[in-house]
Structures are given as C-alpha cells and as structure tokens.
mmCIF file of C-alpha atoms in Angstrom:
data_model
loop_
_atom_site.group_PDB
_atom_site.id
_atom_site.type_symbol
_atom_site.label_atom_id
_atom_site.label_comp_id
_atom_site.label_asym_id
_atom_site.label_seq_id
_atom_site.Cartn_x
_atom_site.Cartn_y
_atom_site.Cartn_z
ATOM 1 C CA GLU A 1088 -0.109 0.019 -0.189
ATOM 2 C CA ALA A 1089 1.140 3.518 -0.526
ATOM 3 C CA GLY A 1090 2.337 5.334 2.385
ATOM 4 C CA VAL A 1091 2.033 8.855 3.894
ATOM 5 C CA ALA A 1092 2.849 11.420 1.157
ATOM 6 C CA GLN A 1093 3.872 14.847 2.159
ATOM 7 C CA SER A 1094 4.983 17.786 0.040
ATOM 8 C CA PRO A 1095 7.241 19.738 -0.104
ATOM 9 C CA ARG A 1096 10.258 17.821 1.219
ATOM 10 C CA TYR A 1097 12.291 21.008 1.846
ATOM 11 C CA LYS A 1098 11.155 24.515 2.058
ATOM 12 C CA ILE A 1099 13.277 27.800 2.962
ATOM 13 C CA ILE A 1100 11.383 31.413 3.522
ATOM 14 C CA GLU A 1101 12.033 34.272 5.288
ATOM 15 C CA LYS A 1102 10.531 35.254 8.448
ATOM 16 C CA ARG A 1103 7.374 36.693 8.510
ATOM 17 C CA GLN A 1104 6.393 34.931 5.293
ATOM 18 C CA SER A 1105 3.810 32.154 5.001
ATOM 19 C CA VAL A 1106 4.068 28.610 4.281
ATOM 20 C CA ALA A 1107 1.729 25.537 3.698
ATOM 21 C CA PHE A 1108 2.528 22.086 3.909
ATOM 22 C CA TRP A 1109 0.445 19.124 2.460
ATOM 23 C CA CYS A 1110 -0.314 15.720 3.454
ATOM 24 C CA ASN A 1111 -1.992 12.662 1.938
ATOM 25 C CA PRO A 1112 -2.282 9.853 4.432
ATOM 26 C CA ILE A 1113 -2.747 6.287 3.760
ATOM 27 C CA SER A 1114 -6.317 5.401 2.214
ATOM 28 C CA GLY A 1115 -8.688 4.571 4.997
ATOM 29 C CA HIS A 1116 -7.021 6.153 7.631
ATOM 30 C CA ALA A 1117 -9.379 8.000 9.598
ATOM 31 C CA THR A 1118 -6.732 9.444 12.025
ATOM 32 C CA LEU A 1119 -4.330 12.217 11.131
ATOM 33 C CA TYR A 1120 -1.491 13.760 13.129
ATOM 34 C CA TRP A 1121 0.915 16.691 12.617
ATOM 35 C CA TYR A 1122 3.916 16.723 14.272
ATOM 36 C CA GLN A 1123 6.925 19.311 14.819
ATOM 37 C CA GLN A 1124 10.337 18.238 15.353
ATOM 38 C CA ILE A 1125 12.994 20.527 15.992
ATOM 39 C CA LEU A 1126 16.324 19.592 15.541
ATOM 40 C CA GLY A 1127 17.787 17.589 18.603
ATOM 41 C CA GLN A 1128 14.179 16.682 19.838
ATOM 42 C CA GLY A 1129 11.685 14.127 19.572
ATOM 43 C CA PRO A 1130 8.505 14.877 17.843
ATOM 44 C CA LYS A 1131 5.878 16.981 19.480
ATOM 45 C CA LEU A 1132 2.074 16.936 18.451
ATOM 46 C CA LEU A 1133 0.746 19.914 16.882
ATOM 47 C CA ILE A 1134 -2.801 18.814 16.004
ATOM 48 C CA GLN A 1135 -4.798 15.548 15.727
ATOM 49 C CA PHE A 1136 -7.598 14.965 13.450
ATOM 50 C CA GLN A 1137 -10.387 12.193 13.575
ATOM 51 C CA ASN A 1138 -11.853 12.193 9.832
ATOM 52 C CA ASN A 1139 -12.550 16.055 9.382
ATOM 53 C CA GLY A 1140 -12.695 16.927 12.978
ATOM 54 C CA VAL A 1141 -9.970 18.158 15.595
ATOM 55 C CA VAL A 1142 -9.465 15.656 18.440
ATOM 56 C CA ASP A 1143 -6.487 17.809 19.915
ATOM 57 C CA ASP A 1144 -4.770 20.894 18.749
ATOM 58 C CA SER A 1145 -3.668 22.027 22.398
ATOM 59 C CA GLN A 1146 -0.198 22.607 21.351
ATOM 60 C CA LEU A 1147 -0.735 24.262 18.004
ATOM 61 C CA PRO A 1148 0.136 28.083 18.230
ATOM 62 C CA LYS A 1149 -3.026 29.040 16.911
ATOM 63 C CA ASP A 1150 -1.899 32.768 16.499
ATOM 64 C CA ARG A 1151 0.271 31.702 13.567
ATOM 65 C CA PHE A 1152 -0.474 28.001 12.797
ATOM 66 C CA SER A 1153 -3.573 26.623 11.174
ATOM 67 C CA ALA A 1154 -4.654 23.378 9.914
ATOM 68 C CA GLU A 1155 -7.367 21.596 7.924
ATOM 69 C CA ARG A 1156 -8.562 18.243 6.853
ATOM 70 C CA LEU A 1157 -11.207 18.644 4.409
ATOM 71 C CA LYS A 1158 -13.387 15.703 3.447
ATOM 72 C CA GLY A 1159 -11.390 13.772 5.964
ATOM 73 C CA VAL A 1160 -8.525 13.006 3.805
ATOM 74 C CA ASP A 1161 -5.915 15.320 2.649
ATOM 75 C CA SER A 1162 -4.554 17.928 5.254
ATOM 76 C CA THR A 1163 -2.676 21.068 5.109
ATOM 77 C CA LEU A 1164 -0.773 22.884 7.608
ATOM 78 C CA LYS A 1165 0.075 26.444 7.104
ATOM 79 C CA ILE A 1166 2.149 28.902 9.218
ATOM 80 C CA GLN A 1167 1.580 32.825 9.066
ATOM 81 C CA PRO A 1168 3.817 34.518 9.556
ATOM 82 C CA ALA A 1169 6.521 32.151 10.303
ATOM 83 C CA LYS A 1170 9.140 33.158 13.091
ATOM 84 C CA LEU A 1171 13.021 31.827 13.241
ATOM 85 C CA GLU A 1172 11.762 28.971 15.846
ATOM 86 C CA ASP A 1173 9.424 27.546 13.685
ATOM 87 C CA SER A 1174 12.588 26.144 11.628
ATOM 88 C CA ALA A 1175 11.963 22.292 12.146
ATOM 89 C CA VAL A 1176 10.995 19.009 10.567
ATOM 90 C CA TYR A 1177 7.078 18.738 9.984
ATOM 91 C CA LEU A 1178 5.817 15.173 10.218
ATOM 92 C CA CYS A 1179 2.512 14.068 8.959
ATOM 93 C CA ALA A 1180 1.251 10.505 10.269
ATOM 94 C CA SER A 1181 -1.919 8.590 10.029
ATOM 95 C CA SER A 1182 -3.547 5.658 11.599
ATOM 96 C CA TRP A 1183 -6.531 3.630 11.126
ATOM 97 C CA THR A 1184 -8.232 4.444 14.173
ATOM 98 C CA LEU A 1185 -7.767 6.527 17.460
ATOM 99 C CA THR A 1186 -7.329 3.232 19.469
ATOM 100 C CA ALA A 1187 -4.003 3.586 21.561
ATOM 101 C CA ASN A 1188 -2.456 0.186 20.324
ATOM 102 C CA THR A 1189 -2.607 1.180 16.507
ATOM 103 C CA GLU A 1190 0.478 1.837 14.773
ATOM 104 C CA ALA A 1191 1.095 5.408 13.463
ATOM 105 C CA PHE A 1192 2.455 5.550 9.920
ATOM 106 C CA PHE A 1193 4.575 8.522 9.303
ATOM 107 C CA GLY A 1194 5.549 10.474 6.030
ATOM 108 C CA GLN A 1195 9.144 11.595 5.171
ATOM 109 C CA GLY A 1196 8.401 15.033 6.418
ATOM 110 C CA THR A 1197 8.911 18.735 5.347
ATOM 111 C CA ARG A 1198 12.195 20.348 6.598
ATOM 112 C CA LEU A 1199 11.411 24.052 6.872
ATOM 113 C CA THR A 1200 13.905 26.573 7.248
ATOM 114 C CA VAL A 1201 13.181 29.928 8.314
ATOM 115 C CA VAL A 1202 15.657 32.584 7.801
ATOM 116 C CA ALA B 491 1.841 15.487 30.418
ATOM 117 C CA GLN B 492 3.818 12.145 30.424
ATOM 118 C CA THR B 493 7.511 12.499 29.776
ATOM 119 C CA VAL B 494 9.839 10.111 27.932
ATOM 120 C CA THR B 495 13.538 10.086 28.804
ATOM 121 C CA GLN B 496 16.216 8.659 26.689
ATOM 122 C CA SER B 497 19.460 9.231 28.319
ATOM 123 C CA GLN B 498 21.962 8.028 25.709
ATOM 124 C CA PRO B 499 22.141 10.849 22.656
ATOM 125 C CA GLU B 500 24.215 8.454 20.730
ATOM 126 C CA MET B 501 25.259 5.022 21.024
ATOM 127 C CA SER B 502 27.426 2.748 18.831
ATOM 128 C CA VAL B 503 27.855 -0.836 18.192
ATOM 129 C CA GLN B 504 30.086 -3.346 16.312
ATOM 130 C CA GLU B 505 28.337 -5.237 13.481
ATOM 131 C CA ALA B 506 26.776 -8.353 14.362
ATOM 132 C CA GLU B 507 26.965 -7.360 18.059
ATOM 133 C CA THR B 508 24.185 -6.547 20.772
ATOM 134 C CA VAL B 509 23.404 -3.171 21.759
ATOM 135 C CA THR B 510 20.726 -1.734 24.321
ATOM 136 C CA LEU B 511 19.059 1.324 24.231
ATOM 137 C CA SER B 512 17.526 2.814 27.346
ATOM 138 C CA CYS B 513 14.169 4.429 27.873
ATOM 139 C CA THR B 514 12.419 5.643 31.158
ATOM 140 C CA TYR B 515 8.930 7.526 31.338
ATOM 141 C CA ASP B 516 6.977 9.071 33.896
ATOM 142 C CA THR B 517 3.232 8.435 34.043
ATOM 143 C CA SER B 518 0.721 7.777 36.742
ATOM 144 C CA GLU B 519 -1.624 5.789 34.628
ATOM 145 C CA SER B 520 -1.651 2.110 34.667
ATOM 146 C CA ASP B 521 -2.766 1.127 31.210
ATOM 147 C CA TYR B 522 -0.580 2.391 28.181
ATOM 148 C CA TYR B 523 1.469 1.338 25.500
ATOM 149 C CA LEU B 524 5.033 1.814 24.554
ATOM 150 C CA PHE B 525 6.806 2.083 21.293
ATOM 151 C CA TRP B 526 10.044 2.106 19.614
ATOM 152 C CA TYR B 527 10.154 3.923 16.605
ATOM 153 C CA LYS B 528 13.253 4.017 13.995
ATOM 154 C CA GLN B 529 14.151 7.099 12.003
ATOM 155 C CA PRO B 530 16.698 6.590 9.239
ATOM 156 C CA PRO B 531 18.151 9.735 7.405
ATOM 157 C CA SER B 532 14.913 9.677 5.106
ATOM 158 C CA ARG B 533 13.369 11.259 8.198
ATOM 159 C CA GLN B 534 10.448 8.384 7.718
ATOM 160 C CA MET B 535 9.679 7.156 11.253
ATOM 161 C CA ILE B 536 9.294 3.392 11.179
ATOM 162 C CA LEU B 537 7.666 1.233 13.862
ATOM 163 C CA VAL B 538 10.292 -1.186 15.410
ATOM 164 C CA ILE B 539 8.076 -2.625 18.233
ATOM 165 C CA ARG B 540 5.552 -1.959 20.651
ATOM 166 C CA GLN B 541 4.579 -3.348 24.257
ATOM 167 C CA GLU B 542 1.398 -3.113 26.066
ATOM 168 C CA ALA B 543 1.597 -2.105 29.564
ATOM 169 C CA TYR B 544 -0.569 -4.915 31.024
ATOM 170 C CA LYS B 545 1.350 -7.821 29.257
ATOM 171 C CA GLN B 546 4.279 -8.804 31.394
ATOM 172 C CA GLN B 547 5.858 -10.812 28.502
ATOM 173 C CA ASN B 548 8.501 -8.790 26.737
ATOM 174 C CA ALA B 549 7.792 -8.004 23.210
ATOM 175 C CA THR B 550 9.973 -9.663 20.519
ATOM 176 C CA GLU B 551 10.232 -8.681 16.810
ATOM 177 C CA ASN B 552 13.039 -10.732 15.050
ATOM 178 C CA ARG B 553 16.464 -9.229 16.185
ATOM 179 C CA PHE B 554 14.567 -6.591 18.329
ATOM 180 C CA SER B 555 13.483 -7.214 22.000
ATOM 181 C CA VAL B 556 12.527 -5.172 24.834
ATOM 182 C CA ASN B 557 13.132 -5.265 28.487
ATOM 183 C CA PHE B 558 9.951 -3.805 30.153
ATOM 184 C CA GLN B 559 10.216 -2.952 33.721
ATOM 185 C CA LYS B 560 6.824 -1.606 34.577
ATOM 186 C CA ALA B 561 7.456 -0.909 38.260
ATOM 187 C CA ALA B 562 10.728 0.874 37.272
ATOM 188 C CA LYS B 563 8.938 2.560 34.273
ATOM 189 C CA SER B 564 11.695 1.381 32.251
ATOM 190 C CA PHE B 565 11.621 0.201 28.586
ATOM 191 C CA SER B 566 14.826 -0.723 26.921
ATOM 192 C CA LEU B 567 15.421 -1.973 23.464
ATOM 193 C CA LYS B 568 17.868 -4.640 22.514
ATOM 194 C CA ILE B 569 18.971 -4.920 19.016
ATOM 195 C CA SER B 570 20.751 -8.388 18.547
ATOM 196 C CA ASP B 571 23.097 -9.242 15.629
ATOM 197 C CA SER B 572 23.596 -5.553 14.545
ATOM 198 C CA GLN B 573 23.295 -4.715 10.969
ATOM 199 C CA LEU B 574 24.439 -1.649 8.945
ATOM 200 C CA GLY B 575 20.920 -1.100 8.251
ATOM 201 C CA ASP B 576 20.147 -0.561 11.937
ATOM 202 C CA ALA B 577 21.832 2.834 12.050
ATOM 203 C CA ALA B 578 19.302 5.400 12.692
ATOM 204 C CA MET B 579 17.909 7.796 15.381
ATOM 205 C CA TYR B 580 15.487 5.358 17.573
ATOM 206 C CA PHE B 581 12.730 7.007 19.315
ATOM 207 C CA CYS B 582 10.866 5.780 22.458
ATOM 208 C CA ALA B 583 7.320 6.826 22.607
ATOM 209 C CA TYR B 584 4.415 6.552 25.355
ATOM 210 C CA ARG B 585 0.655 6.311 24.665
ATOM 211 C CA SER B 586 -2.047 6.363 27.106
ATOM 212 C CA ALA B 587 -4.672 3.597 26.659
ATOM 213 C CA ASP B 588 -7.348 6.093 26.478
ATOM 214 C CA THR B 589 -8.791 6.471 23.146
ATOM 215 C CA GLY B 590 -7.346 9.541 21.254
ATOM 216 C CA ASN B 591 -4.234 10.411 23.365
ATOM 217 C CA GLN B 592 -1.249 11.614 21.413
ATOM 218 C CA PHE B 593 2.352 9.860 21.607
ATOM 219 C CA TYR B 594 4.744 11.244 23.651
ATOM 220 C CA PHE B 595 8.174 11.027 22.423
ATOM 221 C CA GLY B 596 11.767 10.749 24.015
ATOM 222 C CA THR B 597 14.675 13.027 22.380
ATOM 223 C CA GLY B 598 15.902 9.962 20.476
ATOM 224 C CA THR B 599 19.198 8.029 20.466
ATOM 225 C CA SER B 600 21.416 8.138 17.491
ATOM 226 C CA LEU B 601 22.866 4.517 16.813
ATOM 227 C CA THR B 602 25.895 4.039 15.071
ATOM 228 C CA VAL B 603 26.844 0.466 13.519
ATOM 229 C CA ILE B 604 30.720 0.140 12.909
ATOM 230 C CA PRO B 605 31.412 -2.550 10.145
#
C-alpha cells in the first residue's frame, strides 16, 4: 500500500512569510497527526484529526499556525507569519483509528528553514 | 503530560554485536502502550516494536526485543546481531490507553553501526 505522502520535502522562507505543507494519508486512515520535530528533539504533536474533526490542537500555536482536513482525507498545515523558531521538520502521520495500540505511519516530513 | 526520557544521545555498536538503548517514562496511569520507532536519514519514522503495559511478557520482533520493567517505568530496546541498516535515530514513545491520546516521544538515541 502507498505510504503517507508529504510535500514539499524542503522549504526555505524568510521570517514573516507564510508557508503551507500538504499531507495525503494512507487510504482509509481516519486519524491524521501533524508533528513538529525541532533538531535534537523528539516529535511534538501539533494537531490530531479524526476524519475531518479536530481531536487535539492544544499544542498548536493558533496565532500563527492553522490546519485543516477537508473531506477527512488530505490535510494542510499553514504557518503565517513564520518565525525563526519555526525551523523544524514537520511530520504527518496517519492511523486506522484512535485506538491507542494502533500503529501510526509517518511520512518523510517537510524540512522548513526560516531565515 | 507524560514525559519520556532517553538518556543516551548517541550509541555505537559493532556489526553483529548486541546493543541496548535505554528509555524511562513518567506516568501515573496503569494502562498504556510503549513504542520504539526508528528514524533513518530519510526522516520517515518506522515502527520497530510495541509493548502493552498490561502484558508482562516482553515483546520481540526478530532481532529486536524489549525489557519492560513496569514498576521501574523502564522500557529498553535490545538489538541483536546488529546490521548496518540498523543505523538510525531511535525514539521511544508513550501513549495512554485512553482513546485519542497522543504519542509522547523521547529525544532520541542516534545509533551508529561500525562495520
């Protein structure tokens, strides 16, 4: 089966600019996650969707970050305006359900550099 | 929030030898799941092994096994007969058994396999 697809792989922007990342989860996966992985740290959850509804966005900096999952399939994560500290790898993951023992499948991530 | 600690930023092992990666976690919950994920340079996180907290038997997957000590809140990963392809970042992760809860990741251990 096809894996989680993310684009772009790399992005360089200047601070205060906006950027958007796209994720296409594995077909049939109801749960979708966006993680932020800063260099030298483990991934940190930004937002979690179940179908097209938000399950958890408590760690999403809502003044500059937004995410949507229209029709419960693809998702986009946007940053506007970007700050230097947003430089990180943004990982998208999906799983069949919210059940805790369900494996999450990850994409290859987007490496964002803010200069 | 739960915390996951990986105290070994870097480890190395000779090819064909055995290495153990350490992980400890902090939780007040009794039912949860623990995971080890591998992240190669491609950045795609891959599930290595998972453990259910209510199961006393340690999980094994081919050359990978865990030593789960629930009372000590310890979850180490043993890689036997190390191969060059095992070189990667390894992340320990915790997930509550309550549906919908997020993964909490450690900071990772970079494993080098020496030919």
